[in-house]
Structures are given as C-alpha cells and as structure tokens.
XYZ file of C-alpha atoms in Angstrom:
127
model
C 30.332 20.113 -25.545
C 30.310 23.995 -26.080
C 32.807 26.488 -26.721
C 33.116 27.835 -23.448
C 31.875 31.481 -22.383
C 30.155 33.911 -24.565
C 30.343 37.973 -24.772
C 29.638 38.804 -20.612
C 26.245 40.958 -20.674
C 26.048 44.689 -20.036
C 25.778 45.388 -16.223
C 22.401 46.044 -15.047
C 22.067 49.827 -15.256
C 21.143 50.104 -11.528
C 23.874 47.868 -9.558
C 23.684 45.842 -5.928
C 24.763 48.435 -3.272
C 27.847 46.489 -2.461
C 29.434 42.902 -2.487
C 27.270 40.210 -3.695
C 26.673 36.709 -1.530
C 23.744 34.797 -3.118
C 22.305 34.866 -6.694
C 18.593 33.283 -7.755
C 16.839 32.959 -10.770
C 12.663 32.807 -10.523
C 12.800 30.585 -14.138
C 14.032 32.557 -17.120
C 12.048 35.647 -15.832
C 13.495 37.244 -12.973
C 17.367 37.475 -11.282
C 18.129 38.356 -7.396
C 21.314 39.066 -5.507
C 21.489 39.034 -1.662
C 24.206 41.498 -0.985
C 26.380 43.443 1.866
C 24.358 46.588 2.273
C 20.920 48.481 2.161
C 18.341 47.164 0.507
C 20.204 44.098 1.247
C 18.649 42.409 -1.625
C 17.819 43.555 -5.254
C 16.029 41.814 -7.994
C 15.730 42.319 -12.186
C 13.604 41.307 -14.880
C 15.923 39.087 -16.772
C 15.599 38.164 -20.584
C 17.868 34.679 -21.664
C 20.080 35.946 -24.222
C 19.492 39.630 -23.254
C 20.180 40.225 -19.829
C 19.289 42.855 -17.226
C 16.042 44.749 -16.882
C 15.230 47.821 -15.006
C 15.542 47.140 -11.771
C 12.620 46.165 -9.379
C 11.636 48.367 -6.365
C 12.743 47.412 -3.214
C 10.993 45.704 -0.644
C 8.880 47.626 1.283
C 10.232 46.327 4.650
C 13.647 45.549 3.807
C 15.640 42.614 5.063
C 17.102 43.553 8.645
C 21.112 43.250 7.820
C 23.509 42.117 4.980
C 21.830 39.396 2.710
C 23.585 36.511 2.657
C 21.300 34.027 0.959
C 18.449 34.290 -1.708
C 15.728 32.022 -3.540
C 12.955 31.790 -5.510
C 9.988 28.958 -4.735
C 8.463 28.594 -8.479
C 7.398 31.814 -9.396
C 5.610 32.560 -6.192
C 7.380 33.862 -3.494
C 11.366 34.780 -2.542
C 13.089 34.157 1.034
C 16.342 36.256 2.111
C 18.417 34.904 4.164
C 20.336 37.676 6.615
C 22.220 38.877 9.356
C 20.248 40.294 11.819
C 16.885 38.867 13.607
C 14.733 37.455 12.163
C 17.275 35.964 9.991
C 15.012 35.102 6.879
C 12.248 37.590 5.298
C 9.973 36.253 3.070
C 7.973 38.103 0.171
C 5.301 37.414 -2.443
C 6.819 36.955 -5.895
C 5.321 38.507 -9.479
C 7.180 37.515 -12.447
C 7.468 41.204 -13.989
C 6.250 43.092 -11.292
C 8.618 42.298 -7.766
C 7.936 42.032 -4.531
C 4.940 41.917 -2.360
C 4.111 42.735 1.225
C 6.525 40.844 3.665
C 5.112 37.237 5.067
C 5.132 37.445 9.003
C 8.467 36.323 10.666
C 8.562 33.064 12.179
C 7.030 32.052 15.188
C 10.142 30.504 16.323
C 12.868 31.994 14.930
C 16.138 30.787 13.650
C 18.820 30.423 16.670
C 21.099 32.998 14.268
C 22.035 34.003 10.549
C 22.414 31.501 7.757
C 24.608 31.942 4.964
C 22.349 30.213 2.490
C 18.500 29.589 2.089
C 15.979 26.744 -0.442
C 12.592 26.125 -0.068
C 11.437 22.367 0.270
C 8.116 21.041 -0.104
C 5.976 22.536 3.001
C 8.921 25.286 4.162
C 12.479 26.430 3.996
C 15.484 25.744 5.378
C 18.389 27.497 6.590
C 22.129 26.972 7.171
C-alpha cells in the first residue's frame, strides 16, 4: 500500500548527546530518545508532517546512567529505563511543556538495569 519512505526530516536543531537506544512518542505531540550519555534522555515537541521542535529542558534530576529504555503512559507521565540504581526514573508529562519533578524511586527496586520499559494498567515493567 504506499510508496515507501518520504523526504527524512531536518534533524532536531539540538541533538541526543550520543548514541540513541529507545525512542517514544507521547501521541502526535511529543518525541523522546533514551540515549548513551548526560542527560541520558531528551525529549521534543513533535509536529506529524513537520518534525522536530525546540528541544525540552532536561530533567531536573537526571536519570542516573546511560538510558536505555523510554515511554510515554497517555500524555501523563514518562519512565526511563537506565543503567545505574535505581534503574527506572519516572517524571510528570506536559504535552508542550516537558518534564516535571521526578516520582520517588521504588520502594523495592529493580534487581539491575533493563534495556526496555511500558507501562501497564496499575505500573510498569521492566526487562
């Protein structure tokens, strides 16, 4: 059924810091990309058919190693997956305006990193 790829869109004018592991879309609002270094994960306003928006601030307490997994649940909150304790972080969501102030950490915490992240009715998992 189509013709196969269109024109690729401009980069975003502010790229990831380094190799890219994990992309999300929140809807047809918002793009993220858990990637290898500091801030470990960076997010966009995204427009269908236009692309890239000026990039979001970063968290305000980042991830705690390389991002390895990211997702949105509706357009509500995000979860990064990493490499360090506690393994996942956990933010607020805004369509159009980023993250929020971290959710607490676990109260038992994952037995080590998981490559990939999804939320399911009531929590998240992790693998």
């Amino acid at each position: 059924p189509g013709a196969g790829f269109g024109v690729k869109y401009a980069n975003p004018g502010t790229l990831p810091t380094d190799i890219g592991f994990s992309v999300a879309f929140c809807g047809n609002t918002d793009i993220a990309v858990a990637h290898y270094n500091s801030p470990y994960v960076t997010a966009y306003p995204w427009t269908p058919g236009g692309g890239f928006g000026i990039k979001y601030a970063n968290p305000g307490t980042l991830p705690t190693g390389t991002g390895l997994g990211v997702a949105f649940y509706g357009n509500t909150d995000i979860a990064v997956s990493h490499s360090n304790p506690p393994y996942i972080s956990t933010y607020p969501w805004t369509p159009g305006g980023g993250f929020g102030v971290k959710y607490a950490d676990p109260g038992t915490l994952p037995g080590g990193g998981g490559t990939e992240v999804a939320f399911l009715r009531g929590g998240f998992w992790l693998s």
